[in-house]
Amino acid sequence: MKIINLGTSHQAAFYVATELYKQMLLNKESKLGLATGGTMIEMYKALVTLLQNNRLDVSQVETFNLDEYIGLDSDHPASYHYYMRHILFDRYPMFDTAKIHLPSGITEDADEEALRYEALLDKRGPVDIQILGIGQNGHIGFNEPGTPFDSLTHRVDLTESTIEANSRYFDNREDVPKQAISMGLQSIMKAKRIILLAFGAHKKQAIAQLASGRITPEVPATILHQHPNVEVYVDHAAMVDLNSQNVGLDESCRGDQV
Ligand code: PGA
């Protein structure tokens, strides 16, 4: 795992967008694992700009999102279906809608939907690049602290801290769904390459826990130490002192500061 301070969130977003762009340029049939959340907004804007400037043919690219709230239909402005359309797919309409995948939030049987989604990932995957954000509690996707490391796509009870963090996207806190369907930690680990983004001082603690080198289900992102190809890009505010005594990363984890 490399933890690299790319300076500002703007610089980091542009760098990661370029990595996604290059992936699609080099392999027209790329499979991308996509994430939602505030952290990703600038990254998708930069990606749309790159796609538009270069008119890249992405019609064969296949995308898989990490998660969706249970109970929100795809037209709900806080749903991740809506987010993805609004921020990427409507802005660059060359993506083939048949190749865009998210778990459905309005299924009769969420457990059944989770099984369907995992089977789809197995059949069509692995993804070439999985993009991840990180929660303040160390969650990735909606895998909250305590999620087993061998979890596949599953129904999730959201923690109070996640509900609180996400309430900014809803009119009332009571409107925030209490459950979601999320790719599991094991599903995420199947990706060939993983890029995690974290910006802002409120993410510093989660990055510090990652940098400690300690692997524990209480901080779900720490499973990423067991993956051979992970890059973590942060801004100044989320960066931890990699020379501190509390940092357990070995020498290979230290990225260059830009
Ligand atoms: P955020 O969410 O980008 O909105 O901070 C990240 C996450 O919870 O995974």
Tab-separated table of C-alpha atoms and ligand atoms in Angstrom:
chain	number	residue	atom	x	y	z
A	1	MET	CA	0.000	0.000	0.000
A	2	LYS	CA	1.251	3.441	-0.910
A	3	ILE	CA	-0.101	6.510	0.897
A	4	ILE	CA	0.619	9.581	-1.174
A	5	ASN	CA	-0.126	13.225	-0.456
A	6	LEU	CA	-1.057	14.825	-3.770
A	7	GLY	CA	-1.396	18.288	-2.233
A	8	THR	CA	-4.876	19.647	-2.808
A	9	SER	CA	-8.052	17.666	-3.369
A	10	HIS	CA	-8.200	19.324	-6.772
A	11	GLN	CA	-4.803	17.940	-7.765
A	12	ALA	CA	-5.621	14.502	-6.388
A	13	ALA	CA	-8.999	14.406	-8.133
A	14	PHE	CA	-7.381	15.289	-11.444
A	15	TYR	CA	-4.656	12.693	-11.001
A	16	VAL	CA	-7.115	9.899	-10.254
A	17	ALA	CA	-9.412	10.952	-13.102
A	18	THR	CA	-6.393	10.676	-15.393
A	19	GLU	CA	-5.674	7.168	-14.122
A	20	LEU	CA	-9.259	6.134	-14.941
A	21	TYR	CA	-9.032	7.844	-18.311
A	22	LYS	CA	-5.782	6.046	-19.168
A	23	GLN	CA	-7.288	2.729	-18.142
A	24	MET	CA	-10.194	3.233	-20.568
A	25	LEU	CA	-7.880	4.522	-23.295
A	26	LEU	CA	-5.609	1.477	-23.101
A	27	ASN	CA	-8.417	-1.059	-22.814
A	28	LYS	CA	-11.700	-0.198	-24.484
A	29	GLU	CA	-13.401	-3.009	-22.557
A	30	SER	CA	-12.204	-1.848	-19.156
A	31	LYS	CA	-14.231	-2.694	-16.089
A	32	LEU	CA	-14.345	0.023	-13.472
A	33	GLY	CA	-15.471	-0.204	-9.861
A	34	LEU	CA	-17.007	3.160	-9.030
A	35	ALA	CA	-17.764	4.941	-5.767
A	36	THR	CA	-20.059	7.802	-4.789
A	37	GLY	CA	-19.852	10.423	-2.032
A	38	GLY	CA	-18.626	13.972	-1.692
A	39	THR	CA	-14.974	13.020	-2.157
A	40	MET	CA	-15.625	11.802	-5.689
A	41	ILE	CA	-17.404	14.849	-7.069
A	42	GLU	CA	-14.315	16.694	-8.283
A	43	MET	CA	-12.816	13.490	-9.624
A	44	TYR	CA	-15.856	12.787	-11.821
A	45	LYS	CA	-15.898	16.402	-13.027
A	46	ALA	CA	-12.273	16.065	-14.093
A	47	LEU	CA	-13.024	12.717	-15.733
A	48	VAL	CA	-15.927	14.157	-17.731
A	49	THR	CA	-13.649	16.972	-18.908
A	50	LEU	CA	-10.993	14.492	-20.034
A	51	LEU	CA	-13.575	12.348	-21.813
A	52	GLN	CA	-15.121	15.347	-23.552
A	53	ASN	CA	-11.788	16.855	-24.578
A	54	ASN	CA	-10.663	13.603	-26.137
A	55	ARG	CA	-14.030	12.165	-27.231
A	56	LEU	CA	-13.008	8.757	-25.947
A	57	ASP	CA	-15.215	5.875	-27.045
A	58	VAL	CA	-16.379	4.311	-23.768
A	59	SER	CA	-19.245	2.307	-25.246
A	60	GLN	CA	-17.574	-0.984	-24.317
A	61	VAL	CA	-16.598	0.057	-20.782
A	62	GLU	CA	-18.487	-1.691	-18.000
A	63	THR	CA	-19.006	-0.091	-14.577
A	64	PHE	CA	-19.948	-1.531	-11.193
A	65	ASN	CA	-20.879	0.692	-8.266
A	66	LEU	CA	-20.166	-0.241	-4.698
A	67	ASP	CA	-23.543	0.288	-3.100
A	68	GLU	CA	-27.061	1.696	-2.996
A	69	TYR	CA	-29.533	2.623	-0.273
A	70	ILE	CA	-32.426	0.246	0.291
A	71	GLY	CA	-35.730	2.005	-0.276
A	72	LEU	CA	-34.632	4.753	-2.663
A	73	ASP	CA	-35.656	4.444	-6.286
A	74	SER	CA	-33.235	5.495	-8.968
A	75	ASP	CA	-34.890	8.904	-9.426
A	76	HIS	CA	-34.502	9.894	-5.771
A	77	PRO	CA	-31.908	12.700	-5.730
A	78	ALA	CA	-30.049	11.077	-2.816
A	79	SER	CA	-29.866	7.652	-4.499
A	80	TYR	CA	-26.560	6.558	-5.939
A	81	HIS	CA	-28.242	5.742	-9.255
A	82	TYR	CA	-29.191	9.417	-9.486
A	83	TYR	CA	-25.733	10.573	-8.348
A	84	MET	CA	-23.979	8.532	-11.029
A	85	ARG	CA	-26.294	9.688	-13.811
A	86	HIS	CA	-26.051	13.288	-12.723
A	87	ILE	CA	-22.295	13.365	-12.293
A	88	LEU	CA	-21.032	11.081	-15.031
A	89	PHE	CA	-23.354	9.114	-17.281
A	90	ASP	CA	-25.667	11.977	-18.356
A	91	ARG	CA	-22.702	14.280	-18.847
A	92	TYR	CA	-20.886	11.829	-21.079
A	93	PRO	CA	-23.713	9.812	-22.610
A	94	MET	CA	-21.515	7.447	-24.597
A	95	PHE	CA	-21.553	4.881	-21.775
A	96	ASP	CA	-23.830	1.962	-22.660
A	97	THR	CA	-26.600	1.858	-20.037
A	98	ALA	CA	-26.649	-1.943	-20.320
A	99	LYS	CA	-23.068	-1.945	-19.049
A	100	ILE	CA	-23.719	0.295	-16.035
A	101	HIS	CA	-24.366	-1.702	-12.881
A	102	LEU	CA	-25.492	-0.709	-9.375
A	103	PRO	CA	-27.353	-2.777	-6.814
A	104	SER	CA	-31.068	-1.997	-6.915
A	105	GLY	CA	-32.418	-0.215	-3.858
A	106	ILE	CA	-36.048	-1.003	-4.580
A	107	THR	CA	-35.987	-4.734	-4.765
A	108	GLU	CA	-38.599	-6.896	-3.011
A	109	ASP	CA	-35.852	-9.014	-1.501
A	110	ALA	CA	-32.593	-7.216	-0.709
A	111	ASP	CA	-30.775	-10.451	0.161
A	112	GLU	CA	-31.694	-11.887	-3.213
A	113	GLU	CA	-30.531	-8.687	-4.902
A	114	ALA	CA	-27.213	-8.901	-3.057
A	115	LEU	CA	-26.706	-12.452	-4.335
A	116	ARG	CA	-27.584	-11.365	-7.877
A	117	TYR	CA	-25.084	-8.502	-7.727
A	118	GLU	CA	-22.253	-10.664	-6.407
A	119	ALA	CA	-22.924	-13.254	-9.126
A	120	LEU	CA	-22.779	-10.478	-11.716
A	121	LEU	CA	-19.443	-9.281	-10.328
A	122	ASP	CA	-18.117	-12.819	-10.488
A	123	LYS	CA	-19.327	-13.330	-14.018
A	124	ARG	CA	-18.230	-9.983	-15.481
A	125	GLY	CA	-15.323	-9.070	-13.196
A	126	PRO	CA	-12.791	-8.629	-11.828
A	127	VAL	CA	-12.705	-4.866	-12.177
A	128	ASP	CA	-9.470	-3.352	-13.445
A	129	ILE	CA	-9.603	-0.407	-11.035
A	130	GLN	CA	-11.778	-0.092	-7.944
A	131	ILE	CA	-12.220	3.473	-6.684
A	132	LEU	CA	-12.919	3.859	-2.971
A	133	GLY	CA	-13.689	6.627	-0.514
A	134	ILE	CA	-13.351	6.030	3.202
A	135	GLY	CA	-15.714	6.828	6.050
A	136	GLN	CA	-14.549	8.603	9.179
A	137	ASN	CA	-15.051	5.265	10.932
A	138	GLY	CA	-12.876	3.499	8.364
A	139	HIS	CA	-15.715	2.005	6.329
A	140	ILE	CA	-15.261	1.260	2.629
A	141	GLY	CA	-18.393	0.894	0.546
A	142	PHE	CA	-20.996	0.574	3.282
A	143	ASN	CA	-18.940	-2.025	5.128
A	144	GLU	CA	-19.180	-0.693	8.640
A	145	PRO	CA	-16.792	-1.556	11.516
A	146	GLY	CA	-17.068	-5.216	12.423
A	147	THR	CA	-17.964	-6.387	8.907
A	148	PRO	CA	-16.279	-9.758	8.342
A	149	PHE	CA	-13.310	-9.638	6.001
A	150	ASP	CA	-14.800	-12.502	3.957
A	151	SER	CA	-18.093	-10.660	3.311
A	152	LEU	CA	-19.602	-10.643	-0.169
A	153	THR	CA	-22.329	-8.258	-1.408
A	154	HIS	CA	-24.841	-8.016	1.411
A	155	ARG	CA	-27.582	-6.060	3.134
A	156	VAL	CA	-26.117	-3.572	5.628
A	157	ASP	CA	-27.480	-1.818	8.705
A	158	LEU	CA	-25.943	1.647	8.563
A	159	THR	CA	-24.304	2.952	11.724
A	160	GLU	CA	-25.465	6.141	13.415
A	161	SER	CA	-22.260	7.918	12.365
A	162	THR	CA	-22.807	7.045	8.705
A	163	ILE	CA	-26.470	8.088	8.877
A	164	GLU	CA	-25.367	11.355	10.466
A	165	ALA	CA	-22.624	11.935	7.874
A	166	ASN	CA	-25.027	11.266	5.001
A	167	SER	CA	-27.946	13.238	6.409
A	168	ARG	CA	-26.563	16.301	4.603
A	169	TYR	CA	-27.991	14.867	1.389
A	170	PHE	CA	-31.540	14.594	2.797
A	171	ASP	CA	-34.112	17.169	3.909
A	172	ASN	CA	-34.527	15.473	7.290
A	173	ARG	CA	-32.311	13.095	9.206
A	174	GLU	CA	-35.337	10.768	9.496
A	175	ASP	CA	-35.374	10.438	5.707
A	176	VAL	CA	-31.931	8.801	5.586
A	177	PRO	CA	-32.374	5.085	4.855
A	178	LYS	CA	-31.207	2.789	7.636
A	179	GLN	CA	-30.065	0.027	5.315
A	180	ALA	CA	-28.126	-0.370	2.120
A	181	ILE	CA	-26.831	-3.062	-0.209
A	182	SER	CA	-23.058	-2.977	-0.423
A	183	MET	CA	-20.331	-4.935	-2.092
A	184	GLY	CA	-18.589	-6.816	0.699
A	185	LEU	CA	-14.963	-6.523	1.716
A	186	GLN	CA	-14.117	-9.713	-0.131
A	187	SER	CA	-15.927	-8.457	-3.241
A	188	ILE	CA	-13.823	-5.278	-3.139
A	189	MET	CA	-10.608	-7.241	-2.700
A	190	LYS	CA	-11.207	-9.064	-6.005
A	191	ALA	CA	-10.271	-5.881	-7.926
A	192	LYS	CA	-6.969	-5.918	-9.789
A	193	ARG	CA	-6.028	-2.454	-8.583
A	194	ILE	CA	-7.539	-0.292	-5.844
A	195	ILE	CA	-7.364	3.497	-5.533
A	196	LEU	CA	-8.642	5.075	-2.317
A	197	LEU	CA	-9.210	8.814	-2.007
A	198	ALA	CA	-9.492	10.794	1.245
A	199	PHE	CA	-9.646	14.554	1.590
A	200	GLY	CA	-10.004	16.847	4.573
A	201	ALA	CA	-9.009	16.904	8.235
A	202	HIS	CA	-12.075	14.828	9.157
A	203	LYS	CA	-10.513	11.874	7.289
A	204	LYS	CA	-7.106	12.150	8.971
A	205	GLN	CA	-7.972	9.768	11.793
A	206	ALA	CA	-9.126	7.077	9.367
A	207	ILE	CA	-5.927	7.511	7.348
A	208	ALA	CA	-3.888	7.322	10.565
A	209	GLN	CA	-5.552	4.015	11.395
A	210	LEU	CA	-4.746	2.771	7.916
A	211	ALA	CA	-1.159	3.983	8.243
A	212	SER	CA	-0.747	2.232	11.598
A	213	GLY	CA	-0.423	-1.010	9.677
A	214	ARG	CA	-2.739	-2.780	12.138
A	215	ILE	CA	-5.270	-4.976	10.340
A	216	THR	CA	-8.626	-5.228	12.107
A	217	PRO	CA	-12.310	-5.621	11.130
A	218	GLU	CA	-12.976	-2.677	13.482
A	219	VAL	CA	-11.412	-0.487	10.775
A	220	PRO	CA	-12.670	-2.172	7.595
A	221	ALA	CA	-10.292	-0.315	5.249
A	222	THR	CA	-7.331	-2.011	6.934
A	223	ILE	CA	-8.152	-5.165	4.951
A	224	LEU	CA	-6.563	-3.335	2.023
A	225	HIS	CA	-3.122	-4.123	3.486
A	226	GLN	CA	-3.782	-7.668	2.293
A	227	HIS	CA	-4.203	-6.553	-1.342
A	228	PRO	CA	-1.082	-6.367	-3.531
A	229	ASN	CA	-1.997	-3.250	-5.524
A	230	VAL	CA	-3.438	-0.379	-3.476
A	231	GLU	CA	-2.777	3.348	-3.754
A	232	VAL	CA	-4.177	5.830	-1.238
A	233	TYR	CA	-4.254	9.455	-2.373
A	234	VAL	CA	-4.861	12.186	0.178
A	235	ASP	CA	-4.674	15.951	0.400
A	236	HIS	CA	-2.548	17.880	2.917
A	237	ALA	CA	-5.359	17.976	5.470
A	238	ALA	CA	-5.889	14.193	5.537
A	239	MET	CA	-2.164	13.350	5.470
A	240	VAL	CA	-0.529	11.783	8.478
A	241	ASP	CA	3.125	11.990	9.394
A	242	LEU	CA	4.483	8.770	7.934
A	243	ASN	CA	7.611	9.189	10.061
A	244	SER	CA	5.656	9.178	13.317
A	245	GLN	CA	6.276	6.362	15.789
A	246	ASN	CA	2.631	5.358	15.500
A	247	VAL	CA	2.960	4.530	11.846
A	248	GLY	CA	3.503	0.848	11.248
A	249	LEU	CA	3.826	0.947	7.475
A	250	ASP	CA	7.003	-0.505	6.098
A	251	GLU	CA	9.319	1.535	3.908
A	252	SER	CA	7.548	0.467	0.707
A	253	CYS	CA	4.380	2.254	1.836
A	254	ARG	CA	5.850	5.713	1.823
A	255	GLY	CA	4.810	7.683	-1.206
A	256	ASP	CA	6.515	10.770	-2.450
A	257	GLN	CA	4.943	14.020	-1.399
A	258	VAL	CA	4.056	16.157	-4.371
B	1	PGA	P1	-17.620	11.032	1.452
B	1	PGA	O1	-17.965	9.519	1.799
B	1	PGA	O2	-16.828	10.991	0.178
B	1	PGA	O3	-18.959	11.689	1.260
B	1	PGA	O4	-16.833	11.573	2.571
B	1	PGA	C1	-16.963	8.561	1.722
B	1	PGA	C2	-17.463	7.275	2.304
B	1	PGA	O5	-18.274	7.313	3.263
B	1	PGA	O6	-17.039	6.202	1.825
